[in-house]
Amino acid sequence: MGEIHKEWTAAGVSASRTTTHRRMQDMGFSCRIPCVKPLLNNRKHQKCLAWAKDKKDWTAAEKRGEAHNPRCLRSSVKFPQSVMVWGAMSSAGVGPLCFLRSKVNAAVYQEVFEHFVLPAADQLYGDADFIFQQDLAPAHSAKATSTWFKGAMCNVWQKNQVILHIPYQMGQYASIK
C-alpha cells in the first residue's frame, strides 16, 4: 500500500495514506501487514511441505485441536527461577562464590560480608590493608550496614563525602585493616 501511495503522490494525486487505504478497500483489495517469519532454506521448506501434505486431509475439528495439542505447544514461564550469586575479585585473586537463597537486604549483606568477604580477604591479603569497593545498593548503604561496618573496624567512605585522595572511582569504599 505504501508503494501505491508513493506512485499516486508522484503522479500528482493528493491523497493521504488513510484515503489511499480506503480507496484500495473500495476496489476490493485488502491491506495487511505481513507477519515476520524466519526465512526457510530448501531443507526446511521440504520438511514443511511434507508436513502440509501429511495433514491435507484433516477435518475442521482436527485442525482446531492441533493448536492445543501438547506436541505443538512450547512451554513458557512468566517469571523464571533465578539465582543470586555474590562473588569478589581482586588483583590478588578471586574469592569464593556465595549462592544467596533470598533477596539481599542489610542483614543478608552483612552476613555475606562476615562469612565470605572477610575470610576471603584474610586468605588473599593476610594482614595487609586493602580497599573494598561496593556500589550504593540499598543493602550496601543502609544505616544498619554502616553501623555494622563501624563495629567490624571498617572505614567506609560514602559517595557524597569529599575525599582528598580518591582511590579508583567515586563510589562507596571500605578500607579494611
Coordinates of N, CA, C and O in Angstrom, one line a residue:
M1 N 0.8 -1.2 0.0 CA 0.0 0.0 0.0 C 0.9 1.2 0.0 O 0.5 2.2 -0.6
G2 N 2.0 1.2 0.7 CA 2.9 2.3 0.8 C 3.5 2.7 -0.6 O 3.6 3.8 -1.0
E3 N 3.7 1.6 -1.4 CA 4.3 1.8 -2.8 C 3.2 2.5 -3.7 O 3.5 3.4 -4.4
I4 N 2.0 2.1 -3.5 CA 0.9 2.7 -4.3 C 0.7 4.1 -3.9 O 0.5 5.0 -4.8
H5 N 0.8 4.4 -2.6 CA 0.6 5.8 -2.2 C 1.7 6.7 -2.8 O 1.5 7.8 -3.2
K6 N 3.0 6.1 -2.8 CA 4.1 6.9 -3.4 C 3.9 7.1 -4.9 O 4.2 8.2 -5.4
E7 N 3.4 6.1 -5.6 CA 3.1 6.3 -7.0 C 2.1 7.3 -7.3 O 2.2 8.1 -8.2
W8 N 1.0 7.3 -6.5 CA -0.1 8.3 -6.6 C 0.5 9.7 -6.4 O 0.2 10.6 -7.1
T9 N 1.3 9.8 -5.3 CA 1.9 11.1 -5.0 C 2.8 11.6 -6.1 O 2.8 12.8 -6.5
A10 N 3.6 10.7 -6.7 CA 4.5 11.0 -7.8 C 3.7 11.4 -9.0 O 4.1 12.3 -9.8
A11 N 2.5 10.8 -9.2 CA 1.6 11.1 -10.4 C 0.8 12.4 -10.2 O 0.1 12.8 -11.0
G12 N 0.9 13.0 -9.0 CA 0.3 14.3 -8.7 C -1.1 14.2 -8.0 O -1.8 15.1 -7.8
V13 N -1.4 12.9 -7.6 CA -2.7 12.7 -6.8 C -2.4 13.1 -5.4 O -1.5 12.7 -4.7
S14 N -3.3 14.0 -4.9 CA -3.1 14.5 -3.5 C -4.1 13.7 -2.6 O -5.3 14.0 -2.6
A15 N -3.5 12.7 -1.9 CA -4.4 11.9 -1.0 C -3.5 11.4 0.1 O -2.3 11.1 0.0
S16 N -4.1 11.4 1.3 CA -3.4 10.9 2.5 C -3.3 9.4 2.4 O -3.9 8.7 1.6
R17 N -2.5 8.8 3.3 CA -2.4 7.3 3.4 C -3.7 6.7 3.7 O -4.1 5.6 3.2
T18 N -4.5 7.4 4.6 CA -5.8 6.8 5.0 C -6.7 6.8 3.9 O -7.4 5.8 3.6
T19 N -6.7 7.9 3.0 CA -7.6 7.9 1.9 C -7.2 6.8 0.9 O -8.0 6.1 0.3
T20 N -5.9 6.7 0.7 CA -5.4 5.6 -0.2 C -5.8 4.3 0.3 O -6.3 3.4 -0.5
H21 N -5.7 4.0 1.5 CA -6.2 2.8 2.1 C -7.7 2.5 1.9 O -8.1 1.4 1.5
R22 N -8.5 3.6 2.1 CA -9.9 3.4 1.9 C -10.3 3.1 0.4 O -11.1 2.3 0.2
R23 N -9.6 3.9 -0.5 CA -9.9 3.6 -1.9 C -9.5 2.2 -2.3 O -10.2 1.6 -3.1
M24 N -8.4 1.7 -1.8 CA -8.0 0.3 -2.1 C -9.1 -0.7 -1.6 O -9.4 -1.6 -2.3
Q25 N -9.6 -0.4 -0.4 CA -10.7 -1.3 0.1 C -11.9 -1.2 -0.7 O -12.6 -2.2 -1.0
D26 N -12.3 0.0 -1.2 CA -13.4 0.2 -2.1 C -13.3 -0.6 -3.3 O -14.2 -1.1 -3.9
M27 N -12.0 -0.8 -3.8 CA -11.8 -1.5 -5.1 C -11.7 -3.0 -4.8 O -11.5 -3.8 -5.7
G28 N -11.8 -3.4 -3.5 CA -11.9 -4.9 -3.2 C -10.5 -5.4 -2.7 O -10.4 -6.6 -2.5
F29 N -9.6 -4.6 -2.6 CA -8.3 -5.0 -2.1 C -8.2 -4.9 -0.6 O -8.9 -4.1 0.0
S30 N -7.5 -5.8 0.0 CA -7.3 -5.7 1.5 C -5.8 -5.5 1.8 O -5.0 -6.1 1.1
C31 N -5.6 -4.6 2.7 CA -4.2 -4.3 3.0 C -3.9 -4.9 4.4 O -4.6 -4.7 5.4
R32 N -2.9 -5.7 4.4 CA -2.5 -6.4 5.6 C -1.0 -6.2 5.8 O -0.2 -6.0 4.9
I33 N -0.6 -6.1 7.1 CA 0.8 -6.1 7.4 C 1.3 -7.5 7.5 O 0.8 -8.3 8.2
P34 N 2.4 -7.8 6.7 CA 2.8 -9.2 6.7 C 3.4 -9.6 8.0 O 4.0 -8.9 8.7
C35 N 3.2 -10.9 8.4 CA 3.8 -11.5 9.6 C 5.3 -11.7 9.3 O 5.6 -12.1 8.2
V36 N 6.1 -11.5 10.3 CA 7.5 -11.8 10.1 C 7.7 -13.2 10.5 O 7.4 -13.7 11.5
K37 N 8.2 -13.9 9.5 CA 8.5 -15.4 9.7 C 10.0 -15.6 9.3 O 10.5 -14.9 8.4
P38 N 10.6 -16.6 9.9 CA 12.0 -16.9 9.5 C 12.1 -17.4 8.1 O 11.2 -18.0 7.6
L39 N 13.2 -17.0 7.4 CA 13.4 -17.4 6.1 C 13.7 -18.9 6.0 O 14.5 -19.4 6.8
L40 N 13.0 -19.6 5.1 CA 13.2 -21.1 5.1 C 14.2 -21.4 4.0 O 14.2 -21.0 2.9
N41 N 15.2 -22.3 4.4 CA 16.1 -22.8 3.4 C 15.4 -24.0 2.8 O 14.3 -24.4 3.1
N42 N 16.1 -24.6 1.8 CA 15.5 -25.6 1.0 C 15.1 -26.8 1.8 O 14.0 -27.4 1.7
R43 N 16.0 -27.2 2.8 CA 15.7 -28.4 3.6 C 14.5 -28.2 4.5 O 13.6 -29.0 4.6
K44 N 14.4 -27.0 5.1 CA 13.2 -26.7 6.0 C 12.0 -26.5 5.1 O 10.9 -26.9 5.5
H45 N 12.1 -26.0 3.9 CA 10.9 -25.9 3.0 C 10.4 -27.2 2.7 O 9.2 -27.4 2.7
Q46 N 11.3 -28.2 2.4 CA 10.8 -29.6 2.1 C 10.2 -30.2 3.3 O 9.2 -30.9 3.1
K47 N 10.7 -29.9 4.5 CA 10.1 -30.5 5.7 C 8.7 -29.9 5.9 O 7.8 -30.7 6.3
C48 N 8.5 -28.6 5.7 CA 7.2 -28.0 5.9 C 6.2 -28.5 4.8 O 5.0 -28.8 5.1
L49 N 6.7 -28.7 3.6 CA 5.8 -29.2 2.6 C 5.4 -30.7 2.9 O 4.2 -31.0 2.7
A50 N 6.3 -31.5 3.4 CA 5.9 -32.9 3.7 C 4.9 -32.9 4.9 O 4.0 -33.6 4.9
W51 N 5.1 -32.0 5.9 CA 4.1 -31.9 7.0 C 2.8 -31.5 6.4 O 1.7 -32.0 6.8
A52 N 2.7 -30.5 5.5 CA 1.4 -30.0 5.0 C 0.7 -31.1 4.2 O -0.5 -31.3 4.3
K53 N 1.5 -31.9 3.4 CA 0.9 -32.9 2.6 C 0.3 -34.0 3.5 O -0.7 -34.6 3.3
D54 N 1.0 -34.3 4.7 CA 0.6 -35.3 5.6 C -0.8 -34.8 6.3 O -1.6 -35.7 6.6
K55 N -0.9 -33.5 6.5 CA -2.1 -33.0 7.2 C -3.2 -32.5 6.2 O -4.2 -32.0 6.7
K56 N -3.1 -32.7 4.9 CA -4.1 -32.1 4.0 C -5.5 -32.7 4.1 O -6.4 -32.0 3.8
D57 N -5.6 -33.9 4.7 CA -7.0 -34.5 4.8 C -7.6 -34.3 6.1 O -8.6 -35.0 6.5
W58 N -7.1 -33.4 6.9 CA -7.7 -33.2 8.3 C -9.1 -32.6 8.2 O -9.4 -31.9 7.3
T59 N -9.9 -33.0 9.2 CA -11.2 -32.4 9.3 C -11.0 -31.0 10.0 O -10.0 -30.8 10.6
A60 N -12.1 -30.2 10.1 CA -12.1 -29.0 10.8 C -11.8 -29.2 12.3 O -11.1 -28.4 12.9
A61 N -12.4 -30.2 12.8 CA -12.2 -30.5 14.3 C -10.7 -30.8 14.6 O -10.2 -30.4 15.6
E62 N -10.1 -31.6 13.7 CA -8.7 -31.9 13.9 C -7.8 -30.7 13.8 O -6.8 -30.5 14.6
K63 N -8.1 -29.8 12.9 CA -7.3 -28.6 12.8 C -7.4 -27.7 14.0 O -6.5 -27.1 14.4
R64 N -8.6 -27.6 14.6 CA -8.8 -26.8 15.8 C -8.0 -27.4 16.9 O -7.4 -26.7 17.7
G65 N -8.1 -28.7 17.1 CA -7.4 -29.4 18.2 C -5.9 -29.3 18.1 O -5.2 -29.4 19.1
E66 N -5.4 -29.1 16.9 CA -3.9 -29.1 16.7 C -3.2 -28.0 17.5 O -2.2 -28.2 18.1
A67 N -3.9 -26.8 17.6 CA -3.3 -25.7 18.2 C -3.0 -25.9 19.7 O -2.1 -25.4 20.3
H68 N -3.9 -26.8 20.3 CA -3.7 -27.1 21.8 C -3.2 -28.4 22.1 O -3.2 -28.9 23.2
N69 N -2.7 -29.1 21.1 CA -2.1 -30.4 21.2 C -0.7 -30.2 22.0 O 0.1 -29.4 21.6
P70 N -0.4 -31.0 23.0 CA 0.8 -30.8 23.8 C 2.1 -30.9 22.9 O 3.1 -30.3 23.2
R71 N 2.0 -31.7 21.8 CA 3.1 -31.8 20.9 C 3.4 -30.5 20.2 O 4.5 -30.2 19.8
C72 N 2.4 -29.6 20.1 CA 2.5 -28.4 19.3 C 2.7 -27.2 20.2 O 2.7 -26.0 19.7
L73 N 2.8 -27.4 21.5 CA 2.9 -26.2 22.4 C 4.4 -26.1 22.8 O 5.1 -27.0 23.0
R74 N 4.8 -24.8 23.0 CA 6.1 -24.5 23.6 C 5.8 -24.0 24.9 O 5.1 -23.0 25.1
S75 N 6.4 -24.6 25.9 CA 6.2 -24.1 27.3 C 6.9 -22.8 27.6 O 8.0 -22.6 27.0
S76 N 6.3 -22.0 28.4 CA 7.0 -20.8 28.8 C 6.6 -20.5 30.2 O 5.6 -20.9 30.7
V77 N 7.5 -19.8 30.9 CA 7.3 -19.4 32.3 C 7.3 -17.9 32.4 O 8.2 -17.3 31.9
K78 N 6.3 -17.4 33.0 CA 6.2 -15.9 33.1 C 7.3 -15.3 34.0 O 7.9 -14.3 33.6
F79 N 7.6 -15.9 35.1 CA 8.6 -15.5 36.0 C 9.6 -16.7 36.2 O 9.4 -17.4 37.2
P80 N 10.6 -16.8 35.4 CA 11.5 -18.0 35.6 C 12.3 -17.9 36.9 O 12.5 -16.8 37.4
Q81 N 12.8 -19.0 37.3 CA 13.6 -19.1 38.5 C 14.9 -18.4 38.2 O 15.4 -18.4 37.1
S82 N 15.4 -17.7 39.2 CA 16.7 -17.1 39.1 C 17.6 -17.4 40.3 O 17.1 -17.9 41.3
V83 N 18.9 -17.1 40.1 CA 19.8 -17.4 41.1 C 20.6 -16.1 41.4 O 21.1 -15.5 40.5
M84 N 20.8 -15.8 42.7 CA 21.5 -14.6 43.1 C 22.9 -15.1 43.6 O 22.9 -16.0 44.4
V85 N 24.0 -14.7 43.0 CA 25.3 -15.1 43.3 C 26.1 -13.9 43.7 O 26.1 -12.9 43.0
W86 N 26.9 -14.0 44.8 CA 27.8 -12.9 45.2 C 29.2 -13.5 45.0 O 29.5 -14.6 45.2
G87 N 30.1 -12.6 44.4 CA 31.4 -13.0 44.2 C 32.4 -11.8 44.3 O 31.9 -10.7 44.3
A88 N 33.6 -12.0 44.5 CA 34.6 -10.9 44.6 C 35.8 -11.3 43.8 O 36.2 -12.4 43.6
M89 N 36.5 -10.2 43.2 CA 37.7 -10.4 42.5 C 38.7 -9.3 42.9 O 38.2 -8.2 43.2
S90 N 39.9 -9.6 42.8 CA 40.9 -8.5 43.1 C 42.2 -8.9 42.3 O 42.3 -9.9 41.7
S91 N 43.2 -8.0 42.5 CA 44.5 -8.3 41.8 C 45.2 -9.5 42.5 O 46.0 -10.1 41.9
A92 N 44.8 -9.8 43.7 CA 45.4 -10.9 44.4 C 44.7 -12.3 44.1 O 45.2 -13.3 44.5
G93 N 43.6 -12.2 43.5 CA 42.9 -13.5 43.2 C 41.4 -13.3 43.3 O 40.9 -12.1 43.3
V94 N 40.7 -14.4 43.3 CA 39.2 -14.3 43.4 C 38.7 -15.0 44.7 O 39.4 -15.9 45.2
G95 N 37.6 -14.5 45.2 CA 37.0 -15.0 46.4 C 36.0 -16.1 46.1 O 35.7 -16.4 44.9
P96 N 35.5 -16.8 47.1 CA 34.5 -17.9 46.8 C 33.2 -17.3 46.3 O 32.9 -16.1 46.6
L97 N 32.4 -18.1 45.6 CA 31.1 -17.7 45.3 C 30.1 -18.0 46.4 O 30.2 -19.0 47.0
C98 N 29.2 -17.1 46.6 CA 28.1 -17.3 47.6 C 26.8 -17.3 46.9 O 26.4 -16.3 46.3
F99 N 26.1 -18.4 47.0 CA 24.7 -18.5 46.4 C 23.7 -18.1 47.4 O 23.6 -18.7 48.5
L100 N 23.0 -17.0 47.1 CA 22.0 -16.5 48.1 C 20.6 -17.1 47.8 O 20.2 -17.2 46.7
R101 N 20.0 -17.4 48.9 CA 18.6 -18.0 48.8 C 17.5 -17.0 48.9 O 16.4 -17.3 48.6
S102 N 17.8 -15.8 49.2 CA 16.8 -14.8 49.4 C 17.2 -13.5 48.8 O 18.4 -13.3 48.4
K103 N 16.3 -12.5 48.8 CA 16.7 -11.2 48.3 C 17.7 -10.6 49.3 O 17.7 -10.9 50.5
V104 N 18.5 -9.7 48.8 CA 19.6 -9.1 49.6 C 19.1 -7.8 50.3 O 18.7 -6.9 49.7
N105 N 19.0 -7.9 51.6 CA 18.7 -6.8 52.5 C 20.0 -6.5 53.3 O 21.0 -7.2 53.2
A106 N 19.9 -5.6 54.2 CA 21.1 -5.2 55.0 C 21.6 -6.4 55.8 O 22.8 -6.7 55.9
A107 N 20.7 -7.2 56.4 CA 21.1 -8.3 57.3 C 21.8 -9.4 56.4 O 22.8 -9.9 56.8
V108 N 21.2 -9.7 55.3 CA 21.8 -10.7 54.4 C 23.2 -10.2 53.9 O 24.1 -11.0 53.9
Y109 N 23.3 -9.0 53.5 CA 24.5 -8.4 53.1 C 25.6 -8.5 54.1 O 26.8 -8.9 53.9
Q110 N 25.3 -8.2 55.4 CA 26.2 -8.2 56.5 C 26.7 -9.7 56.7 O 27.8 -9.9 57.0
E111 N 25.7 -10.6 56.6 CA 26.1 -12.0 56.8 C 27.1 -12.5 55.7 O 28.1 -13.2 56.0
V112 N 26.8 -12.1 54.4 CA 27.7 -12.4 53.3 C 29.1 -11.8 53.6 O 30.1 -12.4 53.4
F113 N 29.1 -10.5 54.0 CA 30.4 -9.9 54.3 C 31.2 -10.6 55.4 O 32.3 -10.8 55.2
E114 N 30.5 -11.0 56.4 CA 31.1 -11.6 57.6 C 31.6 -13.0 57.2 O 32.7 -13.4 57.6
H115 N 30.8 -13.8 56.5 CA 31.2 -15.2 56.2 C 31.9 -15.4 54.9 O 32.5 -16.5 54.7
F116 N 31.9 -14.4 54.0 CA 32.6 -14.6 52.7 C 33.7 -13.6 52.4 O 34.8 -13.9 52.0
V117 N 33.4 -12.3 52.6 CA 34.3 -11.3 52.3 C 35.5 -11.3 53.3 O 36.7 -11.3 52.8
L118 N 35.3 -11.3 54.5 CA 36.4 -11.2 55.5 C 37.3 -12.4 55.4 O 38.5 -12.3 55.4
P119 N 36.7 -13.7 55.4 CA 37.6 -14.8 55.2 C 38.4 -14.8 53.9 O 39.6 -15.2 53.8
A120 N 37.7 -14.3 52.8 CA 38.4 -14.3 51.5 C 39.5 -13.2 51.6 O 40.6 -13.4 51.0
A121 N 39.3 -12.1 52.2 CA 40.3 -11.1 52.4 C 41.5 -11.6 53.2 O 42.6 -11.3 52.8
D122 N 41.2 -12.3 54.3 CA 42.3 -12.9 55.1 C 43.1 -13.9 54.2 O 44.4 -13.9 54.3
Q123 N 42.5 -14.6 53.4 CA 43.2 -15.6 52.5 C 44.0 -14.9 51.5 O 45.1 -15.3 51.2
L124 N 43.4 -13.9 50.8 CA 44.1 -13.2 49.7 C 45.2 -12.2 50.2 O 46.2 -12.1 49.5
Y125 N 44.9 -11.5 51.3 CA 45.8 -10.4 51.7 C 46.5 -10.6 53.0 O 47.4 -9.9 53.3
G126 N 46.1 -11.6 53.8 CA 46.7 -11.8 55.1 C 46.5 -10.6 56.0 O 45.4 -10.1 56.1
D127 N 47.6 -10.0 56.5 CA 47.5 -8.9 57.4 C 47.6 -7.5 56.6 O 47.5 -6.5 57.2
A128 N 47.8 -7.5 55.3 CA 47.9 -6.3 54.6 C 46.6 -5.6 54.4 O 45.5 -6.2 54.5
D129 N 46.6 -4.3 54.3 CA 45.4 -3.5 54.1 C 45.0 -3.6 52.7 O 45.8 -3.9 51.8
F130 N 43.7 -3.4 52.4 CA 43.1 -3.4 51.1 C 41.9 -2.6 51.1 O 41.4 -2.2 52.1
I131 N 41.4 -2.2 49.9 CA 40.3 -1.3 49.8 C 39.1 -2.2 49.2 O 39.3 -2.9 48.1
F132 N 38.0 -2.2 49.8 CA 36.8 -2.9 49.4 C 35.9 -1.9 48.7 O 35.5 -0.9 49.3
Q133 N 35.5 -2.2 47.5 CA 34.6 -1.3 46.8 C 33.2 -1.9 46.6 O 33.1 -3.1 46.3
Q134 N 32.2 -1.1 46.8 CA 30.8 -1.6 46.6 C 30.0 -0.4 46.0 O 30.4 0.7 46.1
D135 N 28.9 -0.8 45.4 CA 28.1 0.3 44.9 C 27.1 0.8 46.0 O 27.2 0.4 47.1
L136 N 26.2 1.7 45.6 CA 25.3 2.2 46.6 C 23.9 1.5 46.6 O 22.9 2.2 46.7
A137 N 23.9 0.2 46.4 CA 22.7 -0.5 46.5 C 22.1 -0.3 47.9 O 22.8 -0.1 48.9
P138 N 20.8 -0.4 48.0 CA 20.1 -0.1 49.3 C 20.7 -0.9 50.5 O 20.9 -0.4 51.6
A139 N 21.0 -2.2 50.3 CA 21.6 -3.0 51.3 C 23.0 -2.6 51.7 O 23.4 -2.7 52.8
H140 N 23.7 -2.0 50.7 CA 25.1 -1.6 51.0 C 25.1 -0.2 51.8 O 26.0 0.0 52.5
S141 N 24.2 0.6 51.5 CA 24.2 2.0 52.1 C 23.2 2.1 53.2 O 23.0 3.2 53.7
A142 N 22.6 1.0 53.7 CA 21.7 1.1 54.8 C 22.4 1.5 56.1 O 23.5 1.2 56.3
K143 N 21.6 2.1 57.0 CA 22.2 2.6 58.3 C 22.7 1.4 59.1 O 23.8 1.5 59.7
A144 N 22.0 0.3 59.0 CA 22.4 -0.9 59.8 C 23.7 -1.4 59.2 O 24.6 -1.9 60.0
T145 N 23.9 -1.4 57.9 CA 25.2 -1.8 57.4 C 26.3 -0.9 57.7 O 27.4 -1.3 58.1
S146 N 26.1 0.4 57.7 CA 27.1 1.4 58.1 C 27.5 1.2 59.6 O 28.7 1.2 59.9
T147 N 26.5 1.0 60.4 CA 26.8 0.7 61.8 C 27.6 -0.6 62.0 O 28.5 -0.7 62.8
W148 N 27.2 -1.6 61.2 CA 27.9 -2.9 61.2 C 29.4 -2.7 60.8 O 30.3 -3.3 61.4
F149 N 29.6 -1.9 59.7 CA 31.0 -1.7 59.3 C 31.8 -1.0 60.4 O 33.0 -1.4 60.6
K150 N 31.2 -0.1 61.1 CA 32.0 0.6 62.2 C 32.3 -0.4 63.3 O 33.4 -0.4 63.8
G151 N 31.4 -1.3 63.6 CA 31.7 -2.3 64.6 C 32.7 -3.3 64.1 O 33.4 -3.9 64.9
A152 N 32.8 -3.6 62.8 CA 33.8 -4.5 62.3 C 35.1 -3.8 62.0 O 36.0 -4.4 61.3
M153 N 35.3 -2.6 62.4 CA 36.5 -1.8 62.2 C 36.8 -1.6 60.7 O 37.9 -1.7 60.3
C154 N 35.8 -1.2 60.0 CA 35.9 -0.9 58.5 C 35.6 0.6 58.4 O 34.6 1.0 58.8
N155 N 36.5 1.3 57.8 CA 36.3 2.7 57.5 C 35.6 2.8 56.1 O 36.1 2.3 55.1
V156 N 34.4 3.4 56.1 CA 33.6 3.4 54.9 C 33.5 4.9 54.4 O 33.2 5.8 55.2
W157 N 33.8 5.1 53.1 CA 33.7 6.4 52.5 C 32.5 6.4 51.7 O 32.3 5.6 50.8
Q158 N 31.6 7.3 51.9 CA 30.3 7.4 51.1 C 30.6 8.2 49.8 O 31.5 9.0 49.8
K159 N 29.8 8.0 48.9 CA 29.9 8.7 47.6 C 29.9 10.2 47.7 O 30.6 10.9 47.0
N160 N 29.1 10.7 48.5 CA 28.9 12.2 48.6 C 29.9 12.9 49.6 O 29.8 14.1 49.8
Q161 N 30.8 12.1 50.2 CA 31.8 12.8 51.0 C 33.0 13.2 50.2 O 33.3 12.7 49.2
V162 N 33.6 14.3 50.6 CA 34.8 14.9 49.9 C 36.0 14.1 50.4 O 36.2 14.0 51.6
I163 N 36.7 13.6 49.5 CA 37.9 12.8 49.8 C 39.1 13.4 49.1 O 39.0 13.7 47.9
L164 N 40.2 13.7 49.7 CA 41.3 14.4 49.1 C 42.0 13.4 48.1 O 42.4 13.8 47.0
H165 N 42.1 12.2 48.5 CA 42.7 11.2 47.6 C 41.7 10.2 47.3 O 41.2 9.4 48.2
I166 N 41.2 10.1 46.1 CA 40.1 9.2 45.7 C 40.7 7.9 45.1 O 41.3 8.0 44.0
P167 N 40.6 6.8 45.7 CA 41.0 5.5 45.1 C 40.1 5.1 44.0 O 38.9 5.0 44.3
Y168 N 40.5 4.8 42.8 CA 39.7 4.3 41.7 C 38.6 5.3 41.4 O 38.9 6.4 40.9
Q169 N 37.3 5.0 41.5 CA 36.2 5.8 41.1 C 35.5 6.3 42.3 O 35.7 5.8 43.4
M170 N 34.6 7.3 42.1 CA 33.7 7.7 43.2 C 32.7 6.5 43.4 O 32.3 5.9 42.5
G171 N 32.5 6.2 44.6 CA 31.6 5.1 45.0 C 31.7 4.9 46.5 O 32.0 5.9 47.2
Q172 N 31.4 3.8 47.0 CA 31.5 3.5 48.4 C 32.6 2.6 48.6 O 32.7 1.5 48.0
Y173 N 33.6 2.9 49.5 CA 34.7 2.1 49.7 C 34.9 1.7 51.2 O 34.5 2.5 52.0
A174 N 35.5 0.6 51.4 CA 35.8 0.2 52.8 C 37.2 -0.1 52.9 O 37.7 -0.9 52.1
S175 N 37.9 0.6 53.8 CA 39.4 0.3 54.0 C 39.4 -0.7 55.2 O 39.0 -0.3 56.3
I176 N 39.8 -1.9 54.9 CA 39.8 -2.9 56.0 C 41.2 -3.2 56.5 O 42.1 -3.4 55.7
K177 N 41.4 -3.1 57.8 CA 42.7 -3.4 58.4 C 42.6 -4.6 59.2 O 41.7 -5.0 59.8

